Each structure stands twice: as structure tokens, then as C-alpha cells.
């Protein structure tokens, strides 16, 4: 009788394991990027391609438009396993890999031709830093160039110093840099940035025109000017928890990485 029970238990465990193996792996990915933006469209296309090439074994489930919070919130949700992956900006990556913020230093990278070389130089540091924190880089994407957007026309450093410059509280290296330059920095989380401009608590920010074009209906009454000077590349990195990536069938990983890149 004991032998039969042991055999039955083993068979049941084997059946459960087989059923679990047959279930698709779902990777929940969050991003602040609007769904109707080029990168948003790209993520939706990526989800379809992953499903196709994996034969339905890997499903990418996007949560776009900041529905799961800003960079800090998304990092926390990845740490707890609530989501598996996220698209983080340079400032969002900085707490994990501070070196990545070097590409956001004003005028360090000055042209589109320099971007590939800069990314190639930083990639080994990025991969190693993420690995140490339990993450993996899937892709790096560029959404144009960062430019200043302001309530009043802005053309000189003196005019910038007279304004209240909104920066993310997580951009500690950047706001320290601008403070050294004598700029009046006001730290504002991205979740309250629009309200700060509407209440006239801040005067200037910087972002990518590509990104701002999808937010313009909200900001158009507060911002009147864009300085036509590229400050730095507007970069986003798609990262995934290593524990989540390890659930992806090994035979599919290289092709999924190629498609993501």
C-alpha cells in the first residue's frame, strides 16, 4: 500500500510538473512611454514577435503610459517581483548603474554619429552593473535628443539661472552638476511635474521633443518655448529581472534577445 501511494504521489508530481512546463511564461513589462508613441508601438510589436517565435511559450504583457508609476516605482515593483521588466530612462537606471548617467551629461555626446560608439563603450559597464543587481539588459533605445522646454524664451545660461529648473529627485548627479553651475534646481517627481508647471511653481524642464509631442496637449498651456540645442541623447533601457529571464525556455532566449535589440 505504501509503495502504491508513493508511486501515485510521484505520478501526480510528474503530471503537475508537465502541466507547469506547458504553461506559457508571461513577462510583465512596464513603461512610462505612451502607447501611441513610436517606442510604445515598438513594444507592442515586440510582444507579438516574442509570441510568434516562441510558439506562444513566452508572452510579453506591456503596461504602458505610466500606469504602474515612474522609474522609481517600476524599480520597486521589479524588486518585489510584481513586474518582470521595465523601460527605464537614464535617471531610472542611475541607482542601479551610475555609469550610465555619463551619457546624459550636457554636451558630452554631441551628434548622432557619436551615439553608437558611446553606447558600445558603456554597454559592458551596464551589463556588469545590472548583473550584480540581479537584472539583464534586453535593449537600449533612443527617443531623440533632450532639449530645454520653458515657460518663457530661454537662450543663455544667465536666463537659465533666473528660472526654476525642474529635475527628477533621482537625478542626483545632474542636479548637483546644475547647482554647481548656479542653476536654481527644484526636484520634482515625474508624477507631479505637470501640476508644478500648471501651478507655476517651476519654469523650465528638459525632455525629448519625441516624448513631449505625445504629452503636448497637457503641457501646451504651460510651456511656450523649446531651445533648439541638443543637450544629450534621450535614452531608455529595457531591463528584466534575471529570475524572470531564467524562466524563459533556454532554446528561445538568443532569438528573443535578437528581436528585442
Short mmCIF file of C-alpha atoms in Angstrom, two decimals, residues 2-235:
data_model
loop_
_atom_site.label_atom_id
_atom_site.label_comp_id
_atom_site.label_asym_id
_atom_site.label_seq_id
_atom_site.Cartn_x
_atom_site.Cartn_y
_atom_site.Cartn_z
CA UNK A 2 2.80 2.41 0.91
CA UNK A 3 4.52 1.58 -2.38
CA UNK A 4 1.34 2.32 -4.35
CA UNK A 5 0.90 5.62 -2.51
CA UNK A 6 4.49 6.58 -3.28
CA UNK A 7 4.01 5.71 -6.96
CA UNK A 8 0.74 7.70 -7.07
CA UNK A 9 2.40 10.71 -5.43
CA UNK A 10 5.32 10.55 -7.85
CA UNK A 11 2.95 10.31 -10.81
CA UNK A 12 0.96 13.28 -9.52
CA UNK A 13 4.10 15.37 -9.08
CA UNK A 14 5.29 14.42 -12.56
CA UNK A 15 1.90 15.39 -14.02
CA UNK A 16 1.95 18.74 -12.20
CA UNK A 17 5.49 19.42 -13.42
CA UNK A 18 4.50 18.58 -17.00
CA UNK A 19 1.48 20.88 -16.79
CA UNK A 20 3.59 23.71 -15.35
CA UNK A 21 6.15 23.28 -18.12
CA UNK A 22 3.39 23.53 -20.70
CA UNK A 23 2.14 26.88 -19.38
CA UNK A 24 3.45 29.98 -21.17
CA UNK A 25 5.95 32.24 -19.42
CA UNK A 26 4.44 35.72 -19.01
CA UNK A 27 6.85 38.67 -18.75
CA UNK A 28 5.07 41.77 -17.40
CA UNK A 29 6.77 44.91 -18.71
CA UNK A 30 6.03 48.46 -17.51
CA UNK A 31 6.93 51.78 -19.14
CA UNK A 32 6.07 55.46 -18.85
CA UNK A 33 6.09 55.61 -22.65
CA UNK A 34 2.67 56.40 -24.17
CA UNK A 35 1.09 53.58 -26.13
CA UNK A 36 0.66 55.82 -29.20
CA UNK A 37 4.37 56.73 -29.39
CA UNK A 38 6.92 55.08 -31.72
CA UNK A 39 8.57 53.22 -28.84
CA UNK A 40 5.15 52.24 -27.48
CA UNK A 41 4.28 50.78 -30.87
CA UNK A 42 7.64 49.02 -30.86
CA UNK A 43 6.94 47.35 -27.52
CA UNK A 44 3.54 46.14 -28.72
CA UNK A 45 5.18 44.77 -31.87
CA UNK A 46 7.86 43.12 -29.71
CA UNK A 47 5.17 41.33 -27.72
CA UNK A 48 3.70 39.93 -30.93
CA UNK A 49 7.08 38.83 -32.23
CA UNK A 50 8.05 37.10 -28.97
CA UNK A 51 4.78 35.17 -29.01
CA UNK A 52 5.27 34.19 -32.63
CA UNK A 53 8.88 33.00 -32.49
CA UNK A 54 8.40 31.17 -29.18
CA UNK A 55 5.29 29.41 -30.42
CA UNK A 56 3.27 31.01 -27.62
CA UNK A 57 5.70 29.83 -24.93
CA UNK A 58 6.72 33.40 -23.98
CA UNK A 59 4.13 36.17 -23.61
CA UNK A 60 5.19 39.80 -23.13
CA UNK A 61 2.45 41.78 -21.38
CA UNK A 62 3.02 45.57 -21.63
CA UNK A 63 1.73 48.16 -19.14
CA UNK A 64 2.32 51.47 -20.93
CA UNK A 65 1.62 55.14 -20.28
CA UNK A 66 2.98 55.19 -16.74
CA UNK A 67 0.09 53.10 -15.42
CA UNK A 68 2.49 51.45 -12.96
CA UNK A 69 4.27 54.63 -11.87
CA UNK A 70 7.57 56.37 -12.54
CA UNK A 71 11.05 54.88 -12.79
CA UNK A 72 11.41 54.57 -9.02
CA UNK A 73 8.04 52.81 -8.68
CA UNK A 74 8.83 50.43 -11.52
CA UNK A 75 12.20 49.52 -9.97
CA UNK A 76 10.49 48.78 -6.66
CA UNK A 77 7.87 46.64 -8.39
CA UNK A 78 10.62 44.67 -10.12
CA UNK A 79 12.43 44.19 -6.81
CA UNK A 80 9.29 42.66 -5.28
CA UNK A 81 8.52 40.58 -8.38
CA UNK A 82 5.23 42.39 -9.08
CA UNK A 83 6.52 43.05 -12.61
CA UNK A 84 9.31 41.36 -14.52
CA UNK A 85 10.67 44.10 -16.76
CA UNK A 86 10.61 47.84 -17.38
CA UNK A 87 11.79 50.54 -19.75
CA UNK A 88 13.88 52.90 -17.62
CA UNK A 89 15.34 56.26 -18.57
CA UNK A 90 18.95 57.13 -17.78
CA UNK A 91 17.92 58.61 -14.44
CA UNK A 92 15.89 55.50 -13.66
CA UNK A 93 18.92 53.32 -14.32
CA UNK A 94 21.31 55.51 -12.32
CA UNK A 95 20.61 53.87 -8.91
CA UNK A 96 21.43 50.50 -10.49
CA UNK A 97 24.30 51.53 -12.80
CA UNK A 98 25.52 55.09 -12.07
CA UNK A 99 27.93 54.98 -15.02
CA UNK A 100 25.04 55.03 -17.48
CA UNK A 101 24.26 58.63 -16.48
CA UNK A 102 27.51 59.72 -18.13
CA UNK A 103 25.67 59.70 -21.45
CA UNK A 104 23.22 62.28 -20.06
CA UNK A 105 25.92 64.80 -19.14
CA UNK A 106 25.24 68.01 -21.14
CA UNK A 107 27.09 68.04 -24.47
CA UNK A 108 29.28 65.02 -23.74
CA UNK A 109 27.71 63.22 -26.71
CA UNK A 110 27.17 65.90 -29.36
CA UNK A 111 25.94 64.20 -32.52
CA UNK A 112 24.01 61.21 -33.78
CA UNK A 113 27.24 59.80 -35.22
CA UNK A 114 28.76 59.62 -31.73
CA UNK A 115 25.85 57.71 -30.17
CA UNK A 116 26.74 54.16 -31.35
CA UNK A 117 30.32 54.49 -30.09
CA UNK A 118 29.15 55.89 -26.75
CA UNK A 119 26.64 53.05 -26.30
CA UNK A 120 29.25 50.45 -27.25
CA UNK A 121 31.64 51.89 -24.66
CA UNK A 122 29.05 51.92 -21.86
CA UNK A 123 27.41 48.54 -22.65
CA UNK A 124 29.93 46.31 -20.78
CA UNK A 125 29.61 48.50 -17.66
CA UNK A 126 25.82 48.44 -17.99
CA UNK A 127 25.64 44.66 -18.36
CA UNK A 128 28.02 44.03 -15.46
CA UNK A 129 26.27 46.52 -13.17
CA UNK A 130 22.82 45.10 -13.93
CA UNK A 131 24.04 41.53 -13.45
CA UNK A 132 25.35 42.41 -9.99
CA UNK A 133 21.89 43.77 -9.08
CA UNK A 134 20.01 40.75 -10.47
CA UNK A 135 18.89 42.26 -13.81
CA UNK A 136 19.59 41.81 -17.50
CA UNK A 137 19.57 44.34 -20.34
CA UNK A 138 17.33 43.43 -23.27
CA UNK A 139 17.74 46.55 -25.40
CA UNK A 140 18.73 50.22 -25.40
CA UNK A 141 16.53 52.62 -27.33
CA UNK A 142 16.92 56.29 -28.22
CA UNK A 143 14.00 58.70 -28.34
CA UNK A 144 15.58 61.78 -29.86
CA UNK A 145 17.65 64.43 -28.09
CA UNK A 146 16.98 66.17 -24.79
CA UNK A 147 16.17 69.88 -25.10
CA UNK A 148 15.10 72.63 -22.72
CA UNK A 149 11.36 73.44 -22.58
CA UNK A 150 10.46 76.64 -20.73
CA UNK A 151 7.64 78.95 -19.76
CA UNK A 152 9.49 81.94 -21.28
CA UNK A 153 12.12 82.03 -24.07
CA UNK A 154 15.50 80.70 -22.93
CA UNK A 155 18.71 81.34 -24.86
CA UNK A 156 21.58 81.97 -22.42
CA UNK A 157 22.99 80.45 -19.22
CA UNK A 158 22.09 83.66 -17.39
CA UNK A 159 18.43 83.24 -18.35
CA UNK A 160 18.52 79.62 -17.18
CA UNK A 161 19.90 80.70 -13.80
CA UNK A 162 16.96 83.09 -13.39
CA UNK A 163 14.47 80.23 -13.78
CA UNK A 164 13.35 77.39 -11.52
CA UNK A 165 14.63 74.25 -13.20
CA UNK A 166 12.60 71.08 -12.55
CA UNK A 167 14.67 67.90 -12.27
CA UNK A 168 13.83 64.45 -11.02
CA UNK A 169 14.90 63.85 -7.39
CA UNK A 170 16.55 60.65 -8.66
CA UNK A 171 18.87 62.63 -10.99
CA UNK A 172 21.21 63.42 -8.09
CA UNK A 173 24.34 63.66 -10.25
CA UNK A 174 22.64 66.02 -12.69
CA UNK A 175 21.08 68.34 -10.16
CA UNK A 176 24.39 68.57 -8.32
CA UNK A 177 26.03 69.48 -11.63
CA UNK A 178 23.47 72.19 -12.40
CA UNK A 179 23.66 73.57 -8.86
CA UNK A 180 27.44 73.94 -9.26
CA UNK A 181 26.64 75.95 -12.39
CA UNK A 182 24.45 78.23 -10.28
CA UNK A 183 21.11 76.97 -11.57
CA UNK A 184 18.08 77.06 -9.24
CA UNK A 185 17.18 73.36 -9.25
CA UNK A 186 13.79 72.21 -7.94
CA UNK A 187 13.47 68.45 -7.53
CA UNK A 188 10.12 67.25 -8.85
CA UNK A 189 8.99 63.63 -9.36
CA UNK A 190 7.68 62.96 -12.86
CA UNK A 191 4.28 62.08 -11.38
CA UNK A 192 3.75 65.70 -10.22
CA UNK A 193 5.67 67.56 -12.93
CA UNK A 194 2.62 68.69 -14.88
CA UNK A 195 0.92 70.03 -11.73
CA UNK A 196 4.07 72.00 -10.86
CA UNK A 197 4.02 73.73 -14.25
CA UNK A 198 0.28 74.37 -14.08
CA UNK A 199 0.70 76.00 -10.66
CA UNK A 200 3.71 78.00 -11.94
CA UNK A 201 5.98 76.50 -9.28
CA UNK A 202 8.69 75.72 -11.88
CA UNK A 203 9.70 77.42 -15.14
CA UNK A 204 11.88 75.08 -17.17
CA UNK A 205 12.48 71.37 -17.69
CA UNK A 206 14.25 69.24 -20.21
CA UNK A 207 12.99 66.27 -22.14
CA UNK A 208 12.88 64.83 -25.65
CA UNK A 209 10.63 66.51 -28.25
CA UNK A 210 9.66 62.99 -29.35
CA UNK A 211 8.37 62.23 -25.85
CA UNK A 212 6.87 65.69 -25.29
CA UNK A 213 4.92 65.53 -28.56
CA UNK A 214 2.71 62.86 -27.01
CA UNK A 215 2.24 64.94 -23.84
CA UNK A 216 1.77 68.28 -25.59
CA UNK A 217 -1.98 68.55 -25.08
CA UNK A 218 -1.26 68.60 -21.33
CA UNK A 219 1.78 70.91 -21.34
CA UNK A 220 0.92 73.34 -24.15
CA UNK A 221 -0.68 75.92 -21.83
CA UNK A 222 2.35 75.98 -19.51
CA UNK A 223 5.29 75.84 -21.93
CA UNK A 224 5.88 78.29 -24.77
CA UNK A 225 9.47 77.69 -25.88
CA UNK A 226 11.91 74.94 -26.80
CA UNK A 227 15.63 75.69 -27.07
CA UNK A 228 16.89 74.24 -30.36
CA UNK A 229 20.10 72.96 -28.80
CA UNK A 230 20.56 69.19 -28.34
CA UNK A 231 21.70 68.60 -24.76
CA UNK A 232 22.22 64.83 -24.71
CA UNK A 233 20.65 61.64 -26.14
CA UNK A 234 17.28 60.68 -24.66
CA UNK A 235 17.90 57.02 -23.81
#
